mmCIF file of C-alpha atoms in Angstrom:
data_model
loop_
_atom_site.group_PDB
_atom_site.id
_atom_site.type_symbol
_atom_site.label_atom_id
_atom_site.label_comp_id
_atom_site.label_asym_id
_atom_site.label_seq_id
_atom_site.Cartn_x
_atom_site.Cartn_y
_atom_site.Cartn_z
ATOM 1 C CA MET A 487 0.001 0.003 0.000
ATOM 2 C CA LEU A 488 1.040 3.606 -0.626
ATOM 3 C CA ARG A 489 1.236 4.406 3.081
ATOM 4 C CA ASP A 490 3.744 1.597 3.722
ATOM 5 C CA THR A 491 6.275 3.186 1.370
ATOM 6 C CA PHE A 492 6.353 6.402 3.373
ATOM 7 C CA ILE A 493 7.574 5.413 6.832
ATOM 8 C CA ASP A 494 11.271 4.960 5.950
ATOM 9 C CA LYS A 495 11.120 7.904 3.582
ATOM 10 C CA ILE A 496 9.753 10.160 6.331
ATOM 11 C CA LYS A 497 12.515 8.998 8.701
ATOM 12 C CA ASN A 498 15.210 9.785 6.143
ATOM 13 C CA TYR A 499 13.622 13.115 5.299
ATOM 14 C CA LEU A 500 13.542 14.252 8.921
ATOM 15 C CA LEU A 501 17.090 13.079 9.587
ATOM 16 C CA GLU A 502 18.427 14.933 6.556
ATOM 17 C CA ARG A 503 16.750 18.229 7.376
ATOM 18 C CA ASP A 504 17.303 20.562 10.302
ATOM 19 C CA LEU A 505 13.779 21.296 11.531
ATOM 20 C CA HIS A 506 14.817 22.808 14.865
ATOM 21 C CA PRO A 507 13.805 26.323 13.723
ATOM 22 C CA TYR A 508 10.272 24.885 13.456
ATOM 23 C CA ILE A 509 10.007 21.996 15.941
ATOM 24 C CA PRO A 510 12.123 20.378 18.663
ATOM 25 C CA LEU A 511 12.767 16.788 17.590
ATOM 26 C CA LYS A 512 15.386 14.419 18.957
ATOM 27 C CA LYS A 513 17.229 12.222 16.462
ATOM 28 C CA ASP A 514 15.936 9.113 18.174
ATOM 29 C CA PHE A 515 12.326 9.192 16.930
ATOM 30 C CA GLN A 516 9.806 6.757 15.556
ATOM 31 C CA VAL A 517 7.329 7.077 12.683
ATOM 32 C CA GLU A 518 4.084 5.152 12.626
ATOM 33 C CA PHE A 519 0.914 5.223 10.582
ATOM 34 C CA LEU A 520 -1.964 7.200 12.130
ATOM 35 C CA ALA A 521 -4.874 7.444 9.680
ATOM 36 C CA GLN A 522 -5.755 8.164 6.089
ATOM 37 C CA GLY A 523 -8.518 9.948 4.267
ATOM 38 C CA GLU A 524 -9.440 10.008 0.613
ATOM 39 C CA TYR A 525 -6.863 12.711 -0.143
ATOM 40 C CA ASN A 526 -4.222 12.455 2.586
ATOM 41 C CA ILE A 527 -2.202 10.033 4.696
ATOM 42 C CA ASN A 528 -1.193 10.875 8.274
ATOM 43 C CA PHE A 529 1.659 9.566 10.406
ATOM 44 C CA ILE A 530 2.811 10.121 14.003
ATOM 45 C CA VAL A 531 6.387 11.275 14.602
ATOM 46 C CA ASP A 532 7.302 10.509 18.225
ATOM 47 C CA ASP A 533 10.629 11.103 20.010
ATOM 48 C CA SER A 534 9.199 10.106 23.456
ATOM 49 C CA ILE A 535 8.964 13.783 24.475
ATOM 50 C CA HIS A 536 7.248 15.363 21.485
ATOM 51 C CA ARG A 537 4.558 14.012 19.164
ATOM 52 C CA TYR A 538 3.656 15.480 15.809
ATOM 53 C CA VAL A 539 1.367 14.643 12.915
ATOM 54 C CA PHE A 540 3.191 14.299 9.598
ATOM 55 C CA ARG A 541 0.574 14.824 6.887
ATOM 56 C CA VAL A 542 1.035 13.762 3.270
ATOM 57 C CA ASN A 543 -1.391 15.332 0.813
ATOM 58 C CA THR A 544 -2.242 13.191 -2.235
ATOM 59 C CA GLY A 545 -4.985 15.244 -3.880
ATOM 60 C CA SER A 546 -7.264 18.277 -3.670
ATOM 61 C CA GLN A 547 -11.041 18.278 -3.396
ATOM 62 C CA LEU A 548 -10.875 22.000 -4.112
ATOM 63 C CA GLU A 549 -8.819 21.377 -7.276
ATOM 64 C CA LEU A 550 -6.056 23.640 -5.962
ATOM 65 C CA ALA A 551 -2.565 23.706 -7.442
ATOM 66 C CA ASN A 552 -1.024 23.973 -3.947
ATOM 67 C CA GLN A 553 -3.415 22.182 -1.617
ATOM 68 C CA ILE A 554 -0.997 21.756 1.289
ATOM 69 C CA LYS A 555 -0.181 25.481 1.502
ATOM 70 C CA TYR A 556 -3.877 26.319 1.515
ATOM 71 C CA GLU A 557 -4.333 24.019 4.504
ATOM 72 C CA PHE A 558 -1.206 25.279 6.297
ATOM 73 C CA ASP A 559 -2.221 28.929 5.919
ATOM 74 C CA ALA A 560 -5.745 28.106 7.088
ATOM 75 C CA LEU A 561 -4.415 26.500 10.273
ATOM 76 C CA LYS A 562 -2.299 29.579 10.955
ATOM 77 C CA SER A 563 -5.383 31.799 10.615
ATOM 78 C CA LEU A 564 -7.391 29.552 12.931
ATOM 79 C CA GLU A 565 -4.723 29.122 15.595
ATOM 80 C CA HIS A 566 -5.938 31.785 18.023
ATOM 81 C CA SER A 567 -9.337 30.084 18.282
ATOM 82 C CA GLY A 568 -7.658 27.553 20.587
ATOM 83 C CA VAL A 569 -9.712 24.683 19.149
ATOM 84 C CA THR A 570 -7.697 23.746 16.041
ATOM 85 C CA PRO A 571 -4.256 22.105 15.638
ATOM 86 C CA LYS A 572 -1.148 24.292 15.505
ATOM 87 C CA ALA A 573 0.780 23.971 12.235
ATOM 88 C CA PHE A 574 4.575 24.081 12.484
ATOM 89 C CA TYR A 575 6.194 23.187 9.173
ATOM 90 C CA ILE A 576 5.361 22.914 5.482
ATOM 91 C CA ASP A 577 7.210 21.613 2.437
ATOM 92 C CA ASP A 578 5.304 22.205 -0.770
ATOM 93 C CA THR A 579 8.277 21.867 -3.111
ATOM 94 C CA LYS A 580 7.587 18.191 -3.936
ATOM 95 C CA GLU A 581 11.338 17.745 -4.342
ATOM 96 C CA TYR A 582 11.749 14.868 -1.871
ATOM 97 C CA PHE A 583 8.185 13.597 -1.889
ATOM 98 C CA ASP A 584 5.872 13.656 -4.864
ATOM 99 C CA TYR A 585 3.307 15.279 -2.582
ATOM 100 C CA GLY A 586 3.018 18.324 -0.342
ATOM 101 C CA ILE A 587 3.633 17.679 3.355
ATOM 102 C CA LEU A 588 3.096 19.510 6.613
ATOM 103 C CA MET A 589 3.775 18.859 10.282
ATOM 104 C CA MET A 590 1.345 19.904 12.969
ATOM 105 C CA GLU A 591 0.432 19.401 16.594
ATOM 106 C CA TYR A 592 -0.682 15.953 17.706
ATOM 107 C CA LEU A 593 -3.758 16.273 19.892
ATOM 108 C CA GLU A 594 -4.718 13.747 22.548
ATOM 109 C CA GLY A 595 -8.325 12.650 22.783
ATOM 110 C CA ARG A 596 -11.094 10.573 21.270
ATOM 111 C CA PRO A 597 -13.607 11.047 18.447
ATOM 112 C CA LEU A 598 -16.815 12.935 19.178
ATOM 113 C CA ALA A 599 -19.744 10.896 20.524
ATOM 114 C CA TYR A 600 -23.005 12.480 19.409
ATOM 115 C CA HIS A 601 -25.013 11.294 22.397
ATOM 116 C CA LYS A 602 -22.832 13.161 24.893
ATOM 117 C CA ASP A 603 -20.622 15.723 23.108
ATOM 118 C CA LEU A 604 -23.065 17.970 21.237
ATOM 119 C CA LYS A 605 -22.500 20.893 23.619
ATOM 120 C CA LYS A 606 -18.747 20.618 23.185
ATOM 121 C CA ALA A 607 -19.169 20.603 19.406
ATOM 122 C CA ALA A 608 -21.415 23.672 19.602
ATOM 123 C CA GLU A 609 -18.767 25.487 21.650
ATOM 124 C CA ILE A 610 -16.064 24.592 19.109
ATOM 125 C CA PHE A 611 -18.181 25.862 16.232
ATOM 126 C CA SER A 612 -19.047 29.113 17.994
ATOM 127 C CA ARG A 613 -15.382 29.803 18.783
ATOM 128 C CA ILE A 614 -14.318 29.211 15.193
ATOM 129 C CA HIS A 615 -17.304 31.080 13.746
ATOM 130 C CA SER A 616 -16.516 34.038 16.032
ATOM 131 C CA ILE A 617 -13.213 34.720 14.256
ATOM 132 C CA ASP A 618 -13.412 38.059 12.438
ATOM 133 C CA THR A 619 -12.879 37.128 8.784
ATOM 134 C CA LYS A 620 -11.957 40.744 7.943
ATOM 135 C CA GLU A 621 -8.793 40.405 10.010
ATOM 136 C CA ILE A 622 -7.551 37.280 8.184
ATOM 137 C CA SER A 623 -4.764 37.595 5.631
ATOM 138 C CA HIS A 624 -5.088 34.034 4.285
ATOM 139 C CA GLY A 625 -6.790 33.912 0.893
ATOM 140 C CA PHE A 626 -9.654 31.584 1.766
ATOM 141 C CA ILE A 627 -12.063 30.620 -0.953
ATOM 142 C CA ILE A 628 -15.211 32.697 -0.419
ATOM 143 C CA GLU A 629 -18.613 31.234 -1.241
ATOM 144 C CA GLU A 630 -21.308 33.887 -1.638
ATOM 145 C CA LYS A 631 -23.818 31.845 -3.662
ATOM 146 C CA ILE A 632 -23.900 28.648 -1.670
ATOM 147 C CA CYS A 633 -26.832 27.043 -3.498
ATOM 148 C CA THR A 634 -25.442 27.874 -6.940
ATOM 149 C CA ASP A 635 -22.028 26.584 -5.847
ATOM 150 C CA ARG A 636 -23.543 23.274 -4.733
ATOM 151 C CA VAL A 637 -25.371 22.876 -8.055
ATOM 152 C CA GLU A 638 -22.177 23.521 -10.032
ATOM 153 C CA GLU A 639 -20.247 21.200 -7.731
ATOM 154 C CA GLY A 640 -22.911 18.520 -8.110
ATOM 155 C CA ARG A 641 -22.865 18.764 -11.896
ATOM 156 C CA ARG A 642 -19.073 18.477 -11.885
ATOM 157 C CA TRP A 643 -19.021 15.426 -9.603
ATOM 158 C CA LEU A 644 -21.903 13.740 -11.465
ATOM 159 C CA LYS A 645 -20.661 14.428 -14.981
ATOM 160 C CA ASP A 646 -18.886 11.099 -15.520
ATOM 161 C CA TYR A 647 -21.233 9.187 -13.208
ATOM 162 C CA LEU A 648 -24.289 10.063 -15.293
ATOM 163 C CA LYS A 649 -22.496 8.924 -18.454
ATOM 164 C CA SER A 650 -21.145 5.653 -17.052
ATOM 165 C CA PRO A 651 -22.639 2.379 -18.330
ATOM 166 C CA MET A 652 -21.904 0.895 -14.883
ATOM 167 C CA VAL A 653 -24.550 3.070 -13.182
ATOM 168 C CA ASP A 654 -28.161 1.900 -12.817
ATOM 169 C CA ILE A 655 -30.663 3.955 -14.821
ATOM 170 C CA LYS A 656 -32.804 4.551 -11.694
ATOM 171 C CA LEU A 657 -29.850 6.242 -10.009
ATOM 172 C CA LYS A 658 -29.163 8.366 -13.067
ATOM 173 C CA ASN A 659 -32.812 9.470 -13.180
ATOM 174 C CA PHE A 660 -32.765 10.318 -9.476
ATOM 175 C CA PHE A 661 -29.697 12.516 -9.734
ATOM 176 C CA GLU A 662 -30.943 14.239 -12.872
ATOM 177 C CA LYS A 663 -34.205 15.108 -11.074
ATOM 178 C CA PHE A 664 -32.271 16.230 -8.004
ATOM 179 C CA LEU A 665 -30.047 18.537 -10.067
ATOM 180 C CA ASP A 666 -33.078 19.995 -11.832
ATOM 181 C CA TRP A 667 -34.853 20.652 -8.522
ATOM 182 C CA ALA A 668 -31.734 22.239 -7.042
ATOM 183 C CA GLU A 669 -31.340 24.485 -10.088
ATOM 184 C CA GLN A 670 -34.992 25.557 -10.026
ATOM 185 C CA ASN A 671 -34.919 26.355 -6.293
ATOM 186 C CA LYS A 672 -31.503 27.947 -5.919
ATOM 187 C CA ASP A 673 -33.068 31.401 -5.545
ATOM 188 C CA ARG A 674 -33.332 30.562 -1.828
ATOM 189 C CA GLU A 675 -29.704 31.693 -1.636
ATOM 190 C CA LYS A 676 -30.988 35.296 -1.850
ATOM 191 C CA TYR A 677 -31.633 35.002 1.874
ATOM 192 C CA PHE A 678 -27.935 34.369 2.557
ATOM 193 C CA ILE A 679 -26.878 37.255 0.320
ATOM 194 C CA GLU A 680 -29.341 39.707 1.826
ATOM 195 C CA ASN A 681 -28.632 38.527 5.403
ATOM 196 C CA LYS A 682 -24.897 38.005 5.046
ATOM 197 C CA TRP A 683 -23.046 36.242 7.866
ATOM 198 C CA HIS A 684 -19.602 35.024 6.873
ATOM 199 C CA VAL A 685 -17.444 32.727 9.002
ATOM 200 C CA ILE A 686 -14.712 30.154 8.447
ATOM 201 C CA ASN A 687 -16.318 26.794 7.653
ATOM 202 C CA ASN A 688 -14.396 23.526 7.955
ATOM 203 C CA THR A 689 -16.755 21.716 5.501
ATOM 204 C CA GLU A 690 -15.779 18.209 6.773
ATOM 205 C CA VAL A 691 -17.348 18.009 10.213
ATOM 206 C CA ASN A 692 -17.837 14.292 10.811
ATOM 207 C CA SER A 693 -17.351 12.860 14.305
ATOM 208 C CA HIS A 694 -13.796 11.640 13.626
ATOM 209 C CA ASN A 695 -12.638 15.136 12.748
ATOM 210 C CA PHE A 696 -13.290 16.176 16.345
ATOM 211 C CA ILE A 697 -10.809 15.411 19.102
ATOM 212 C CA ILE A 698 -12.505 15.347 22.493
ATOM 213 C CA GLY A 699 -9.840 15.853 25.162
ATOM 214 C CA LYS A 700 -9.941 15.859 28.950
ATOM 215 C CA LYS A 701 -9.444 19.626 29.200
ATOM 216 C CA GLN A 702 -9.973 20.938 25.666
ATOM 217 C CA SER A 703 -11.616 19.666 22.516
ATOM 218 C CA TYR A 704 -10.745 20.437 18.895
ATOM 219 C CA LEU A 705 -11.842 20.349 15.263
ATOM 220 C CA ILE A 706 -9.162 18.977 12.941
ATOM 221 C CA ASP A 707 -8.724 18.218 9.219
ATOM 222 C CA TRP A 708 -8.700 21.646 7.603
ATOM 223 C CA GLU A 709 -7.915 20.650 4.037
ATOM 224 C CA LYS A 710 -10.844 22.462 2.404
ATOM 225 C CA PRO A 711 -12.171 25.323 4.536
ATOM 226 C CA VAL A 712 -14.098 28.199 2.973
ATOM 227 C CA ILE A 713 -15.525 31.506 4.140
ATOM 228 C CA SER A 714 -19.284 31.385 3.885
ATOM 229 C CA ASP A 715 -22.489 31.193 5.920
ATOM 230 C CA PRO A 716 -22.191 29.058 9.096
ATOM 231 C CA CYS A 717 -25.141 26.947 7.925
ATOM 232 C CA GLN A 718 -22.612 25.058 5.790
ATOM 233 C CA ASP A 719 -20.892 23.507 8.789
ATOM 234 C CA LEU A 720 -23.949 23.187 10.994
ATOM 235 C CA ALA A 721 -26.200 21.614 8.347
ATOM 236 C CA GLN A 722 -23.487 19.103 7.565
ATOM 237 C CA PHE A 723 -22.749 18.368 11.224
ATOM 238 C CA LEU A 724 -26.402 17.619 11.996
ATOM 239 C CA ALA A 725 -27.259 15.719 8.786
ATOM 240 C CA PRO A 726 -27.719 11.921 8.804
ATOM 241 C CA THR A 727 -25.235 11.671 5.919
ATOM 242 C CA THR A 728 -22.637 12.859 8.430
ATOM 243 C CA THR A 729 -23.787 11.275 11.682
ATOM 244 C CA LEU A 730 -24.243 7.848 10.098
ATOM 245 C CA TRP A 731 -20.856 8.002 8.350
ATOM 246 C CA LYS A 732 -18.647 7.017 11.277
ATOM 247 C CA ALA A 733 -21.044 6.598 14.191
ATOM 248 C CA ASP A 734 -24.318 5.093 12.870
ATOM 249 C CA TYR A 735 -26.194 7.744 14.819
ATOM 250 C CA ARG A 736 -29.137 10.049 14.095
ATOM 251 C CA ILE A 737 -29.521 13.306 16.021
ATOM 252 C CA ASP A 738 -33.121 13.721 17.182
ATOM 253 C CA SER A 739 -35.103 16.984 17.331
ATOM 254 C CA ASP A 740 -34.473 17.594 21.060
ATOM 255 C CA GLU A 741 -30.731 17.090 20.637
ATOM 256 C CA LYS A 742 -30.730 19.398 17.646
ATOM 257 C CA GLU A 743 -32.492 22.139 19.618
ATOM 258 C CA MET A 744 -30.047 21.764 22.508
ATOM 259 C CA PHE A 745 -27.170 22.077 20.018
ATOM 260 C CA PHE A 746 -28.578 25.290 18.518
ATOM 261 C CA GLN A 747 -29.078 26.786 21.982
ATOM 262 C CA SER A 748 -25.499 25.923 22.995
ATOM 263 C CA TYR A 749 -24.187 27.361 19.743
ATOM 264 C CA ALA A 750 -26.066 30.648 20.322
ATOM 265 C CA GLU A 751 -24.522 30.945 23.797
ATOM 266 C CA GLY A 752 -21.187 31.524 22.068
ATOM 267 C CA PHE A 753 -22.725 34.634 20.483
ATOM 268 C CA HIS A 754 -24.271 35.912 23.734
ATOM 269 C CA GLY A 755 -27.600 34.305 22.896
ATOM 270 C CA LYS A 756 -27.952 35.839 19.423
ATOM 271 C CA ASP A 757 -28.570 32.983 17.007
ATOM 272 C CA ASN A 758 -28.948 35.061 13.801
ATOM 273 C CA HIS A 759 -31.777 32.755 12.710
ATOM 274 C CA ILE A 760 -29.377 29.826 12.436
ATOM 275 C CA ARG A 761 -32.203 27.265 12.442
ATOM 276 C CA GLU A 762 -33.786 28.851 9.372
ATOM 277 C CA ARG A 763 -30.420 29.115 7.659
ATOM 278 C CA VAL A 764 -29.740 25.419 8.224
ATOM 279 C CA HIS A 765 -33.219 24.438 7.004
ATOM 280 C CA LEU A 766 -32.842 26.430 3.768
ATOM 281 C CA TYR A 767 -29.425 24.983 2.997
ATOM 282 C CA THR A 768 -29.944 21.324 3.976
ATOM 283 C CA PRO A 769 -31.112 19.953 0.573
ATOM 284 C CA TYR A 770 -28.026 21.528 -1.002
ATOM 285 C CA LEU A 771 -25.891 19.868 1.632
ATOM 286 C CA TYR A 772 -27.481 16.565 0.582
ATOM 287 C CA LEU A 773 -26.686 17.334 -3.051
ATOM 288 C CA ARG A 774 -23.038 17.815 -2.089
ATOM 289 C CA ALA A 775 -22.899 14.652 0.025
ATOM 290 C CA LEU A 776 -24.671 12.334 -2.407
ATOM 291 C CA SER A 777 -23.024 13.611 -5.594
ATOM 292 C CA TRP A 778 -19.627 13.240 -3.906
ATOM 293 C CA CYS A 779 -20.578 9.628 -3.087
ATOM 294 C CA ALA A 780 -21.506 9.054 -6.722
ATOM 295 C CA HIS A 781 -18.185 10.491 -7.880
ATOM 296 C CA ALA A 782 -16.254 8.468 -5.294
ATOM 297 C CA TRP A 783 -18.122 5.261 -6.221
ATOM 298 C CA LEU A 784 -16.964 5.678 -9.795
ATOM 299 C CA GLU A 785 -13.388 6.329 -8.650
ATOM 300 C CA TYR A 786 -13.468 3.088 -6.652
ATOM 301 C CA GLN A 787 -14.158 1.193 -9.865
ATOM 302 C CA ASN A 788 -10.630 2.147 -10.951
ATOM 303 C CA PRO A 789 -8.227 -0.610 -9.772
ATOM 304 C CA HIS A 790 -5.341 1.922 -9.808
ATOM 305 C CA LYS A 791 -6.886 4.286 -7.246
ATOM 306 C CA GLU A 792 -4.066 5.198 -4.791
ATOM 307 C CA ILE A 793 -6.074 5.307 -1.545
ATOM 308 C CA ARG A 794 -8.750 2.683 -0.984
ATOM 309 C CA ASN A 795 -10.753 2.644 2.269
ATOM 310 C CA MET A 796 -13.153 -0.282 2.117
ATOM 311 C CA ASP A 797 -15.197 1.028 5.088
ATOM 312 C CA THR A 798 -15.672 4.232 3.112
ATOM 313 C CA PHE A 799 -16.683 2.288 0.023
ATOM 314 C CA GLN A 800 -19.329 0.364 1.969
ATOM 315 C CA LYS A 801 -20.801 3.630 3.285
ATOM 316 C CA ILE A 802 -20.802 5.089 -0.213
ATOM 317 C CA LYS A 803 -22.811 2.132 -1.461
ATOM 318 C CA GLN A 804 -25.242 2.455 1.465
ATOM 319 C CA TYR A 805 -25.816 6.142 0.749
ATOM 320 C CA LEU A 806 -26.385 5.526 -2.963
ATOM 321 C CA ASP A 807 -29.252 3.154 -2.213
ATOM 322 C CA ILE A 808 -32.264 4.727 -3.936
ATOM 323 C CA ASP A 809 -34.564 4.276 -0.924
ATOM 324 C CA PHE A 810 -32.011 5.808 1.439
ATOM 325 C CA MET A 811 -31.690 8.901 -0.761
ATOM 326 C CA LYS A 812 -35.451 9.299 -1.227
ATOM 327 C CA ASN A 813 -35.997 9.063 2.525
ATOM 328 C CA LEU A 814 -33.420 11.794 3.129
ATOM 329 C CA LEU A 815 -35.231 14.085 0.725
ATOM 330 C CA LYS A 816 -38.807 13.161 1.556
ATOM 331 C CA ASP A 817 -39.622 16.716 2.629
ATOM 332 C CA TYR A 818 -38.665 18.156 -0.748
ATOM 333 C CA MET A 819 -41.627 17.426 -3.014
ATOM 334 C CA PHE A 820 -40.935 15.268 -6.062
ATOM 335 C CA LEU A 821 -37.632 13.902 -4.708
ATOM 336 C CA SER A 822 -39.479 11.321 -2.611
ATOM 337 C CA GLN A 823 -41.490 10.026 -5.567
#
């Protein structure tokens, strides 16, 4: 596997370079695999005193030429929130590795548990969403037209899927109807333009991207943040497509209300109509989630795909079940038919 080729290479890389201006690291250190996503592989570098995450970027969901620098700069902008990892070192030259790499803080803790950590998640979101975006120098992608952006994103991710002979005609018909509905109803984004509230959104807020610690908890994995309405993160966090992904959990209405109340506490009780914002955006969140699954399913048909997570593939197949998708969208007219 690709990850197995990196351990010795990372050791040699760190021994050859003087990283003391960036991090204290003794020469007697170990490298071990930590975790991998669809577009990155992560390792732990441990010298018995210090622990770091060594992150290898293998692709860009944002189609950026320099994905790793975008992530590094984002982490620097987020650092004073106190609930994101500190980034220490970046190498985007691709001279030693064929990929961009960065080193950041290793955070102790466990993944978020929805049944007991919703208040902690709400606090994390409110602290991140309280950052004044006007004071940030990092060139974040800004999304003003969040419904239009989701439609364009969906069309891009579904382009090859809808043409593939491997895809069932019922699934093609479903996605074509979904895209048409989303296009016809995207004028709901006028609300977000006329009632502008821009924050830094993580855009990948599943339970395993939270680290719940004994004293402090964090949100990690900042490979594709954008500046946009906070409904992006909150709709995704609360959606079944997210809560079922790693935890097989559904957040009920009482839990959702408690979460919104806790979130508003971070803004001195002013919720800025966050419930309405989330409700308006949710079908477009589903378009993003399901069209990404369709795109990923097609990628998994390629035997040469570099990163293959079979647990991920099983979830993708579950989400692309026609009955599952119709049930998600049952409140949106024709989509349940």
